[in-house]
Coordinates of C-alpha atoms in Angstrom, one line a residue:
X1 CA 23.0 -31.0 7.7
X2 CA 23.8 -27.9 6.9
X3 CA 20.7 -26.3 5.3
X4 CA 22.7 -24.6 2.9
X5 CA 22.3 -24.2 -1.4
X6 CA 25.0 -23.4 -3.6
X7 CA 24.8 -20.1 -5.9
X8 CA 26.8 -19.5 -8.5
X9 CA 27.7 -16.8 -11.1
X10 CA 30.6 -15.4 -13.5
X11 CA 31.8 -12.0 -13.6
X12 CA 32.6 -9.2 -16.1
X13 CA 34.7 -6.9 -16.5
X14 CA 33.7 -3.3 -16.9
X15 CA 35.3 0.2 -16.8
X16 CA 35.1 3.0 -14.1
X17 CA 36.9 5.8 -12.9
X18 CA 38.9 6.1 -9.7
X19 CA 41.8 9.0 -8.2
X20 CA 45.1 9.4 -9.4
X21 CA 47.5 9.1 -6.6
X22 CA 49.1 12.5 -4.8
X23 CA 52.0 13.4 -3.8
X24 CA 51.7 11.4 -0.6
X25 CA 50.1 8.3 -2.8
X26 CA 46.7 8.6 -1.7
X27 CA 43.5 8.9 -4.2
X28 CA 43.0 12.5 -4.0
X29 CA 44.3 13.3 -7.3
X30 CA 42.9 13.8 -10.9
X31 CA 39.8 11.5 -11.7
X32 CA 41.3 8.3 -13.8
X33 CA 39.8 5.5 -16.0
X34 CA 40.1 2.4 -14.8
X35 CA 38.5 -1.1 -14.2
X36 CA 36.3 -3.2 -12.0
X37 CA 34.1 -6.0 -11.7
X38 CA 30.7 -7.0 -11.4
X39 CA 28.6 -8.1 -9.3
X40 CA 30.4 -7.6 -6.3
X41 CA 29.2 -10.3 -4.3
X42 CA 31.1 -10.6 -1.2
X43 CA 28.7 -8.6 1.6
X44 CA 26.7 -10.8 3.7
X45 CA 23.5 -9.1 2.5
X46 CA 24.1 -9.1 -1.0
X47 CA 20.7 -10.6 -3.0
X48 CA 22.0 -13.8 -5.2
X49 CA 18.3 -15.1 -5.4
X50 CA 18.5 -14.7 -8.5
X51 CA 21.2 -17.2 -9.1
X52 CA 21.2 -20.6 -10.2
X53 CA 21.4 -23.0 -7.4
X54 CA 23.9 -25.4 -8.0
X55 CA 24.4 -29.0 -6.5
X56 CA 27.5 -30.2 -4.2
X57 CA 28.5 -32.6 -6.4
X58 CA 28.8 -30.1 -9.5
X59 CA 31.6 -27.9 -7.8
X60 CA 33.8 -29.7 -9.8
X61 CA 32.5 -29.3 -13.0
X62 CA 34.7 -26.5 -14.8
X63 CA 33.0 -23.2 -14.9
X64 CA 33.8 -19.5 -16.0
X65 CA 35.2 -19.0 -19.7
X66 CA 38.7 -19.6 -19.9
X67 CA 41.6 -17.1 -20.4
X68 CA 41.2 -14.2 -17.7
X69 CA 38.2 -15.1 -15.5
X70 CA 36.6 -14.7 -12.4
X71 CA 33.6 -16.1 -10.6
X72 CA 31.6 -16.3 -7.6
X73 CA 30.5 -19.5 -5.5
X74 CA 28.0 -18.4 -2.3
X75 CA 26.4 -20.5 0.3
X76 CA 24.6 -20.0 3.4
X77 CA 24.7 -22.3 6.2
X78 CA 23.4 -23.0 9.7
X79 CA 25.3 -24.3 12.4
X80 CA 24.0 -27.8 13.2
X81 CA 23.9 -28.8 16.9
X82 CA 26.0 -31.8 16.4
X83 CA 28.5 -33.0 14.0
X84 CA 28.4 -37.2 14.7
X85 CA 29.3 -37.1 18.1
X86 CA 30.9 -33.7 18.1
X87 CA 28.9 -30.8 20.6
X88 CA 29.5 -27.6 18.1
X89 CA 28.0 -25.1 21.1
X90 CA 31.3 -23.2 21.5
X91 CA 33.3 -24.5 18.8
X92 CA 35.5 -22.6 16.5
X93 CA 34.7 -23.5 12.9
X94 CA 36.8 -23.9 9.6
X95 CA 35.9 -23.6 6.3
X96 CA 38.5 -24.8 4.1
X97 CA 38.2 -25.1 0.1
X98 CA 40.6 -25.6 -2.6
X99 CA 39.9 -23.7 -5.7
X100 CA 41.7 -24.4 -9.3
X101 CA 43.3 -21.5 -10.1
X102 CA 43.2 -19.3 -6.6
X103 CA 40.7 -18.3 -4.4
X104 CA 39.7 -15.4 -2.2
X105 CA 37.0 -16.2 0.8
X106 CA 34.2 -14.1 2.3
X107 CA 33.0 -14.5 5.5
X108 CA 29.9 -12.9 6.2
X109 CA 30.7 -9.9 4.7
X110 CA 33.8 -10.2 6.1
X111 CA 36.9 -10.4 3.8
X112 CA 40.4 -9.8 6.0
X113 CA 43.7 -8.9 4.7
X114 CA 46.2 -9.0 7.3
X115 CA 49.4 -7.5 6.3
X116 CA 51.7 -10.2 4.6
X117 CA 48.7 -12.9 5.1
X118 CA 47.9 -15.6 2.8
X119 CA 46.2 -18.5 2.6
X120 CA 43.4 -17.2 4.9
X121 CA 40.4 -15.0 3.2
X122 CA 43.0 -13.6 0.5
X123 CA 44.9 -16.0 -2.2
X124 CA 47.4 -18.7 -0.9
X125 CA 49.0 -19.6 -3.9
X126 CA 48.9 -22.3 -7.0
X127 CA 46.3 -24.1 -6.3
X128 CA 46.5 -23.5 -2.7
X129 CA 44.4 -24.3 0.0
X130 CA 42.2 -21.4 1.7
X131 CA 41.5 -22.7 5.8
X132 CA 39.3 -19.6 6.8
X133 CA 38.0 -19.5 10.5
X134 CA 34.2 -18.4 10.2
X135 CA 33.2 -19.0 13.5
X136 CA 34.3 -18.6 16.8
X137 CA 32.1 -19.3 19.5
X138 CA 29.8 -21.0 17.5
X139 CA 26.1 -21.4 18.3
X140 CA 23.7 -24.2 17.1
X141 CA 20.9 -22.6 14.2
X142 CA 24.0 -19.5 13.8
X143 CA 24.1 -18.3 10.2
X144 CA 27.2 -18.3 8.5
X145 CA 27.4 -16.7 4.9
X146 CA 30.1 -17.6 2.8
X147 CA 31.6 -15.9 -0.6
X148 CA 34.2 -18.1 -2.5
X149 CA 35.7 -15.2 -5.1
X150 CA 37.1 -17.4 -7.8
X151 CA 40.3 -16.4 -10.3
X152 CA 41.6 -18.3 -13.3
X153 CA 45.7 -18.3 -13.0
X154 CA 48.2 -17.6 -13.8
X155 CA 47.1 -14.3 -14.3
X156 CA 49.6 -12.8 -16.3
X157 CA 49.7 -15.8 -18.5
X158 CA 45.8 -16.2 -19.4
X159 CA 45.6 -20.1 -18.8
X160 CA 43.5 -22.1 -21.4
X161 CA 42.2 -24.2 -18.3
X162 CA 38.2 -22.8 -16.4
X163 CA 37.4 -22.7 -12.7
X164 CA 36.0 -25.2 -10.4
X165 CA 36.2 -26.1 -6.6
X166 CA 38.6 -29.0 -5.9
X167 CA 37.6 -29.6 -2.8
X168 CA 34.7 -27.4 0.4
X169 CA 34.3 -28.9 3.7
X170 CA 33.8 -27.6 7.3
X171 CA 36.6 -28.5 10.4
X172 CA 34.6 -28.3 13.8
X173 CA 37.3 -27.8 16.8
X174 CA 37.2 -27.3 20.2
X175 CA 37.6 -23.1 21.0
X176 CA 37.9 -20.8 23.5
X177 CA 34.6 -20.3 24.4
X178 CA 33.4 -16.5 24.5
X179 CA 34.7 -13.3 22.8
X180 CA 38.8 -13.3 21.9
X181 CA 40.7 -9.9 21.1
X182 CA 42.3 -10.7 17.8
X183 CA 45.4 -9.2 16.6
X184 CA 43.9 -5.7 14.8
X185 CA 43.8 -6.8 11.3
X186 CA 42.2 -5.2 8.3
X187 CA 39.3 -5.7 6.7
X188 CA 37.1 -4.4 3.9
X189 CA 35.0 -1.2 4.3
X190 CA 33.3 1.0 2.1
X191 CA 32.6 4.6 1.8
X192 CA 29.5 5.7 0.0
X193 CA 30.2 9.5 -1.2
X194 CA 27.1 11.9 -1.8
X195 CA 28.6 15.2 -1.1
X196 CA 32.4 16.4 -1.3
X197 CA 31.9 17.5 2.3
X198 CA 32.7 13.9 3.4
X199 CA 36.3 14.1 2.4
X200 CA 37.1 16.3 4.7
X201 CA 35.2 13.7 7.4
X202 CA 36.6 10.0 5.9
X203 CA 40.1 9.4 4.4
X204 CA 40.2 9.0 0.5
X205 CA 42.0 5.2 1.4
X206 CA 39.9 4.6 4.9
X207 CA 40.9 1.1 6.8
X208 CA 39.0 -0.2 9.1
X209 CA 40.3 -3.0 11.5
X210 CA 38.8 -5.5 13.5
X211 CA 39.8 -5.8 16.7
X212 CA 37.3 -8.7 18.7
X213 CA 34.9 -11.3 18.1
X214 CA 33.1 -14.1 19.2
X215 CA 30.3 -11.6 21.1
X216 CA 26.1 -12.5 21.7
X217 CA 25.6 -8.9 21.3
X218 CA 27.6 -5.3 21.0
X219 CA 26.1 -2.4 22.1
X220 CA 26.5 0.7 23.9
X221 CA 30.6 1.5 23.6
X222 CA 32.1 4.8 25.8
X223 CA 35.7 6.0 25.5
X224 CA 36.9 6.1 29.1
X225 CA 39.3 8.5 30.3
X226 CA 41.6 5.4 31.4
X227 CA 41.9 4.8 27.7
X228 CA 39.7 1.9 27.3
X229 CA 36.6 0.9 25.6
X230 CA 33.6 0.1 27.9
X231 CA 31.0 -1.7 25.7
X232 CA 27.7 -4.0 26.6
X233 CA 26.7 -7.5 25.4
X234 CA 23.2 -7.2 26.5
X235 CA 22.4 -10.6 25.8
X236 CA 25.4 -12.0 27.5
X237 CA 24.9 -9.8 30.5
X238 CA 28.3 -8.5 30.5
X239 CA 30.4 -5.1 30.3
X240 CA 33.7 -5.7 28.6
X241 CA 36.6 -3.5 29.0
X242 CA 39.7 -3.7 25.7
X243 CA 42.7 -1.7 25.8
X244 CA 44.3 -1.3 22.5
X245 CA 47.8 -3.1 22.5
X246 CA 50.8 -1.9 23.3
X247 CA 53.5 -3.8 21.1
X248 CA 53.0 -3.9 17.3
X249 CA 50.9 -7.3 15.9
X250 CA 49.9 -8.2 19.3
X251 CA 46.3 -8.2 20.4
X252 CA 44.6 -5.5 22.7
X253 CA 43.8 -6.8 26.0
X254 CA 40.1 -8.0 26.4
X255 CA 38.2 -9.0 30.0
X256 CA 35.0 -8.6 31.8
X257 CA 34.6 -5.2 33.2
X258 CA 31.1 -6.3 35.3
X259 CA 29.2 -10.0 35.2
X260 CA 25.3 -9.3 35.3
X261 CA 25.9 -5.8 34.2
X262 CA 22.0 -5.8 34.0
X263 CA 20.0 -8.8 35.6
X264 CA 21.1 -11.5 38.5
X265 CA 18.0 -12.6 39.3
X266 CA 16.7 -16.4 38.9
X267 CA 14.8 -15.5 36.0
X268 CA 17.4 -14.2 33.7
X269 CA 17.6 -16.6 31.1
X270 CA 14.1 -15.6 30.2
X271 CA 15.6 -12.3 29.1
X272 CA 16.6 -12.3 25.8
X273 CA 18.4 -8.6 26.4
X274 CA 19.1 -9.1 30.3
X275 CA 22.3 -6.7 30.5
X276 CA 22.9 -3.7 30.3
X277 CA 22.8 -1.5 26.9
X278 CA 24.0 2.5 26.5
X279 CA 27.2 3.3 28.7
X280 CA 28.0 7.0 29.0
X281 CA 30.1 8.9 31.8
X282 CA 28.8 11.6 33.9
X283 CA 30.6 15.2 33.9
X284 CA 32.5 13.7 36.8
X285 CA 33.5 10.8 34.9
X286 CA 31.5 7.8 36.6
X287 CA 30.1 5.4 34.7
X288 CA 26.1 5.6 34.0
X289 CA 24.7 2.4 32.8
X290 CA 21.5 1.4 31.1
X291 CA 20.7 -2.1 32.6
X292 CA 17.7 -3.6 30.6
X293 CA 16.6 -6.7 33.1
X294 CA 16.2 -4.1 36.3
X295 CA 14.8 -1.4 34.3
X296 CA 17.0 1.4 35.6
X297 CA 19.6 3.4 35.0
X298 CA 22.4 3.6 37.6
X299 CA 25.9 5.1 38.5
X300 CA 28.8 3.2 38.9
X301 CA 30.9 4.8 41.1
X302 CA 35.0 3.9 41.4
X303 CA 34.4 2.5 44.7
X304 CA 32.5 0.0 43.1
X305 CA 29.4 2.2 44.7
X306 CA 26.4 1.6 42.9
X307 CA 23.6 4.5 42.8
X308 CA 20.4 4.1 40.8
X309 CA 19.8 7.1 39.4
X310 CA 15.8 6.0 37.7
X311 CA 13.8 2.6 37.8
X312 CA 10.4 4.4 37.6
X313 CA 8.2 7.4 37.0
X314 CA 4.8 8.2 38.1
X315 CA 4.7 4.8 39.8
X316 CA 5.2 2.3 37.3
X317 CA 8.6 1.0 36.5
X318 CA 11.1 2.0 33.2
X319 CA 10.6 -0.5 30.2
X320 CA 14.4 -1.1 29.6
X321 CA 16.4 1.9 29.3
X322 CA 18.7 1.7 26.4
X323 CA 21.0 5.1 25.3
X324 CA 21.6 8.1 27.3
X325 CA 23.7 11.3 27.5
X326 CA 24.8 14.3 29.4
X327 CA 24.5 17.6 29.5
X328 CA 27.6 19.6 30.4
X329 CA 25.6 20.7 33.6
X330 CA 24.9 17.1 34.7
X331 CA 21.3 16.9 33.1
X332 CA 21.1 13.4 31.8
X333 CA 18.9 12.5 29.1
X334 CA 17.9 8.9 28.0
X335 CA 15.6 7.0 26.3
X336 CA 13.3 4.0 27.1
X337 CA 11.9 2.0 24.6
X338 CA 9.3 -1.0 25.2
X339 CA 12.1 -3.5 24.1
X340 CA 10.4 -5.4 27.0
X341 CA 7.1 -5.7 25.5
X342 CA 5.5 -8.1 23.4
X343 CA 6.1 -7.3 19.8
X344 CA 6.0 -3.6 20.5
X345 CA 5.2 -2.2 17.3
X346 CA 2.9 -4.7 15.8
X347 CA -0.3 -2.8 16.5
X348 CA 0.4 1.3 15.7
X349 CA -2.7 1.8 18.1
X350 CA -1.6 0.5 20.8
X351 CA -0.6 2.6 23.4
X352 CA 2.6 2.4 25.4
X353 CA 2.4 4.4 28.5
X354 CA 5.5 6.3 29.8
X355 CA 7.7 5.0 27.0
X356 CA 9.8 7.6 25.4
X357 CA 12.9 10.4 26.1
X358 CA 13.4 11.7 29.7
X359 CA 15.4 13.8 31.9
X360 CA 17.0 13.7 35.1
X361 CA 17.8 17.1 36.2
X362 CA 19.0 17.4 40.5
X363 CA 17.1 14.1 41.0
X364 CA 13.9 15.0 39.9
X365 CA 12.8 12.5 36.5
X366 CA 10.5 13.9 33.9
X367 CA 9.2 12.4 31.0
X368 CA 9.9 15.0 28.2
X369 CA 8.5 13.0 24.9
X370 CA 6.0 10.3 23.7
X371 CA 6.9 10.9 20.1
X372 CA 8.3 8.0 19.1
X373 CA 7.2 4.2 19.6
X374 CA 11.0 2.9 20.3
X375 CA 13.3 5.6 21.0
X376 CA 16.7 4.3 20.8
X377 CA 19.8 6.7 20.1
X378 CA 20.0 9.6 21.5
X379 CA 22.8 12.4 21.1
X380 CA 22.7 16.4 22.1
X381 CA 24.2 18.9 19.4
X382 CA 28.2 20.1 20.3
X383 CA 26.4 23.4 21.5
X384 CA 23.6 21.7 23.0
X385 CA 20.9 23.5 21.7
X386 CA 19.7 20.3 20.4
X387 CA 19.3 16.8 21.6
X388 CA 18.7 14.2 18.9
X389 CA 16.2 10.7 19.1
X390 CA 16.5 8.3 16.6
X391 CA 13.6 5.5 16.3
X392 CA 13.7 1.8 16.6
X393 CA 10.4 1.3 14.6
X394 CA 10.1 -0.1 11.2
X395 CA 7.2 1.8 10.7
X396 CA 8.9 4.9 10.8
X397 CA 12.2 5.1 10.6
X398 CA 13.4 8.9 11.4
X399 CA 15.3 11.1 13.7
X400 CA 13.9 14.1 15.6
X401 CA 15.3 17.0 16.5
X402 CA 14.6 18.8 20.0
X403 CA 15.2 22.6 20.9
X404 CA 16.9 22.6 24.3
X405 CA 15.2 25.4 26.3
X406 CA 17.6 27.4 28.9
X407 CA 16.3 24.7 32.1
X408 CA 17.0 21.8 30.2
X409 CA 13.5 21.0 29.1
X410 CA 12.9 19.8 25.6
X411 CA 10.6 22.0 23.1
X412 CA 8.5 20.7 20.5
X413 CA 10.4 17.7 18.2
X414 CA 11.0 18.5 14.3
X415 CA 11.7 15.5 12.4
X416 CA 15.2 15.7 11.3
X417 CA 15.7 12.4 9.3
X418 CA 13.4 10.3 7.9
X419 CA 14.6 7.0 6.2
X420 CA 11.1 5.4 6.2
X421 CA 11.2 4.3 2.3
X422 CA 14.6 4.9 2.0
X423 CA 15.3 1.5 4.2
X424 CA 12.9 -1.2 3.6
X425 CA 12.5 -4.4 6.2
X426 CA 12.3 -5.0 9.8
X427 CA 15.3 -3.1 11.1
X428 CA 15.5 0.4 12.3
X429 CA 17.4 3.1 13.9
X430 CA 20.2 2.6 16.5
X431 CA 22.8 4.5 18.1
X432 CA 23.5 8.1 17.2
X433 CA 26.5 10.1 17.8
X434 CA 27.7 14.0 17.0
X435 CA 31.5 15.2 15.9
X436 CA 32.9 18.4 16.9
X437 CA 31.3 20.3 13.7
X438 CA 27.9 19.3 14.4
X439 CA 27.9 16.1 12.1
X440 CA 25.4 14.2 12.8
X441 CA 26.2 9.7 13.2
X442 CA 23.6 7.3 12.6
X443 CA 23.3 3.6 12.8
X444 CA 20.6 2.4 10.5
X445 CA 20.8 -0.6 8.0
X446 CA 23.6 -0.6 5.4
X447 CA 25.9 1.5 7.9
X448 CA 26.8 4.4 9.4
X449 CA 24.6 6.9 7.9
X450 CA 26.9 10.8 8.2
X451 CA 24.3 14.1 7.9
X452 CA 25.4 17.7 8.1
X453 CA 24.0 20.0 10.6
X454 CA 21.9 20.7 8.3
X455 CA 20.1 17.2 7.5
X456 CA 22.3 17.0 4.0
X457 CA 22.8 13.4 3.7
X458 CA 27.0 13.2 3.1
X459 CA 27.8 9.3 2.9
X460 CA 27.9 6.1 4.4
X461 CA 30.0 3.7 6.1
X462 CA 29.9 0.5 5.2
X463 CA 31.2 -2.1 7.5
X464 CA 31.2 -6.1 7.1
X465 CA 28.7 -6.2 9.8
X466 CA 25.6 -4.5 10.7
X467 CA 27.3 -1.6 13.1
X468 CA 24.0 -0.9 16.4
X469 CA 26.5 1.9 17.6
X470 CA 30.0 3.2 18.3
X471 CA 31.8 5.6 19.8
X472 CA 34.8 8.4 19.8
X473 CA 37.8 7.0 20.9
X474 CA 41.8 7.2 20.5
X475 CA 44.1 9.9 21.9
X476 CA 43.2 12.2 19.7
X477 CA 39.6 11.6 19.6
X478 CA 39.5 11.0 15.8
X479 CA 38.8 7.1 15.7
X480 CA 35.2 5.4 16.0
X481 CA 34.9 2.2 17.8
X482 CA 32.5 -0.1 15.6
X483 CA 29.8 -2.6 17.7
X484 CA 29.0 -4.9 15.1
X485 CA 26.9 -7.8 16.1
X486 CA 29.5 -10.3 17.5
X487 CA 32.3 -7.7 16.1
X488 CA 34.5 -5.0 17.8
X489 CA 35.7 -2.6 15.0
X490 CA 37.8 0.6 14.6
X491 CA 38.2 3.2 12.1
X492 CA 40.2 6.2 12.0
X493 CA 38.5 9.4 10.7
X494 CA 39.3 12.9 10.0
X495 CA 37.2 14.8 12.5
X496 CA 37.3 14.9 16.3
X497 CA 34.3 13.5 18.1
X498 CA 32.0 14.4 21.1
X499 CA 32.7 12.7 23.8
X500 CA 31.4 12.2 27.4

């Protein structure tokens, strides 16, 4: 019903090194030995093809090696459309699995630890029972990838008994339907480090929380100077506005800043993307929007005012508009890819007419760059002698760099970034952001990719979730909000960010 296979394999122990602790208990201290285990199977994308399927009925069958052991059970699953006579379209689903000794669940990518929790994603207890909500909101055909992290018990008193799975099964309820600020809870992240300059930009002992879920689509997030989030679900056609909570363990406050943020007419279910995308505030501090299904970009004024600021150029109408930003002097520059095309970059000879970066300078619009196929993110440097593109092509996955002449024009593009062969598949490039220091953000599959000024490549943030953008927030400017897919995120850095 389910379309799913179970994988299975054991684990081994090996030996790394890690960071003593420092006077304040954090990892910055002397390198240690220590040890860990492998594979580490939990992230949603990890490859178990390789793994021997195993049938349902087996589960029970007692696996691993005895004595101190650990294992990993995996399965993908679509949502059906029905369960008997049960409609699952906006249900909230529950996977919930017993496992002989203890168990720790996954949920794609996903593995929570709220403070004091049990019995959730992280182990109940003797043979406890693990009830895990994996989907909220739930969608007929949604994939849902589950990790079961198996443990032989007591731990400290190696058993002579193995592993196996006493019981699996899925509880369909009816949910809230639509997105649902959650209390912030933690969740796994990890920090690829490639140069010691990104200690100075991510904590030693970074946390990451999540904060909402239950989305279509997150995109475009902007740090208001209300203190709240303004983000798009393009394909729900909806701005959302959450204000972090006030009282400790409570969840931020979460509603609908604007219905059909970027389409109302009949039509709009044909739209896959109908809303709006990037969000940015002018030097004034009104709200410019990116609205896909009109093909413009407009100003939201607080009157409620609307202004359109671009829907065409030379006669023919903008594509769909997707990031933008500002100059200090009110120059805005965005970019608009042929998202509404038909397969865009399927044919690489193929022109695309007026697609690409432009500006809007005392209401005059030019077209600055054809360069790319799918210009997507788009940042300018903290100096602004530079403005940033990043690509949404998987044929050529790269960034380029702009010279910012004294008008506001753009000079000739240098290619900056180029992650072409470093990122196989179908996705690309998304959103791009700059810190005070002239770092340079980048979301681009596995995470948030960090460069130097300088193109150095310094690390990588690894979320749960695939992150398409994010943005400087907090009252001290220090913490990145996270869109992930159907996923709100936060996580507190060490470096101030640009912000409109």
């Amino acid at each position: 019903m389910v379309s799913g296979a179970w994988r299975y394999s054991d684990t081994r122990i090996v030996e790394t090194t890690f960071r003593a602790p420092d006077a304040e208990g954090q990892p910055y201290g002397e390198p240690v030995r220590t040890y860990d285990y492998e594979p580490h199977a939990g992230a949603r994308d990890f490859d178990d093809s390789a793994w021997p399927v195993i049938e349902p009925a087996s589960l029970s069958l007692r696996r691993g090696n005895g004595r101190l052991s650990f294992n990993w059970y995996r399965l993908r699953l679509k949502v059906p459309e029905r369960v008997g006579d049960f409609d699952t379209r906006g249900s909230s689903i529950y996977f919930e699995t017993r496992l002989d000794d203890y168990a720790e669940v996954w949920v794609n990518g996903e593995l929570a630890r709220p403070y004091g929790g049990s019995g959730g994603s992280v182990v109940a207890g003797w043979n406890a029972q693990n009830r895990v909500l994996v989907a909220r909101n739930a969608q007929a055909g949604q994939e849902i990838q589950l990790a079961i992290f198996g443990m032989n018990g007591p731990i400290s008193d190696t058993p002579t008994n193995y592993i196996y799975v006493r019981e699996a099964r899925l509880a369909f309820a009816p949910g809230p339907r639509g997105p649902l600020a959650v209390p912030a809870q933690e969740v796994n992240v990890q920090v690829e480090r490639l140069d010691p300059a990104i200690d100075a930009i991510v904590p030693a002992n970074p946390k990451l929380f999540k904060l909402a879920e239950g989305f279509l689509f997150t995109e475009g997030p902007v740090w208001s100077r209300q203190g709240l989030l303004l983000f798009s679900d393009p394909n729900a056609n909806t701005i959302y506005s959450y204000a972090e909570a006030t009282v400790a363990g409570a969840a931020g406050a979460l509603s609908v800043f604007r219905a059909n943020s970027g389409y109302d007419a009949a039509d709009v279910a044909e739209y896959g993307q109908p809303g709006s995308n990037g969000l940015t505030f002018d030097p004034r501090g009104r709200l410019t929007i990116n609205e896909h299904g009109r093909h413009r970009v407009a100003r939201l004024d607080p009157d409620g005012k609307v202004t359109v600021l671009a829907d065409s150029y030379r006669g023919k109408r903008l594509n769909s508009p997707n990031d933008l930003v500002y100059a200090s002097n009110g120059t805005l520059y965005f970019t608009d890819p042929p998202f509404g095309l038909p397969r865009f970059y399927d044919d690489p000879r193929k022109e695309l007419p007026f697609s690409g970066v432009y500006r809007l300078k005392n209401g005059r619009l030019s077209l600055e760059s054809q360069v790319l196929r799918g210009p997507n993110g788009i940042a300018l440097s903290p100096d602004e002698r530079f403005l940033y593109v990043g690509n949404w092509d998987p044929q050529a996955k790269v960034v380029l760099r702009h010279p910012v002449r004294a008008d506001g024009s753009l000079g000739a593009a240098e290619t900056f970034i180029d992650l072409t062969r470093a990122i196989p598949g179908e996705e690309a490039l998304d959103g791009l952001k700059v810190d005070r220091r002239g770092n340079l953000y980048l979301s681009a599959p596995g995470g948030i990719w960090i460069f130097a000024g300088d193109g150095r490549h310094l690390g990588t943030i690894r979320a749960p979730k695939p992150v398409h953008n994010f943005a400087w927030g907090g009252d001290d400017g220090r913490t990145l909000y996270l869109t992930a897919r159907d996923t709100l995120y936060r996580i507190p850095l060490l470096v101030e960010g640009v912000r409109p």
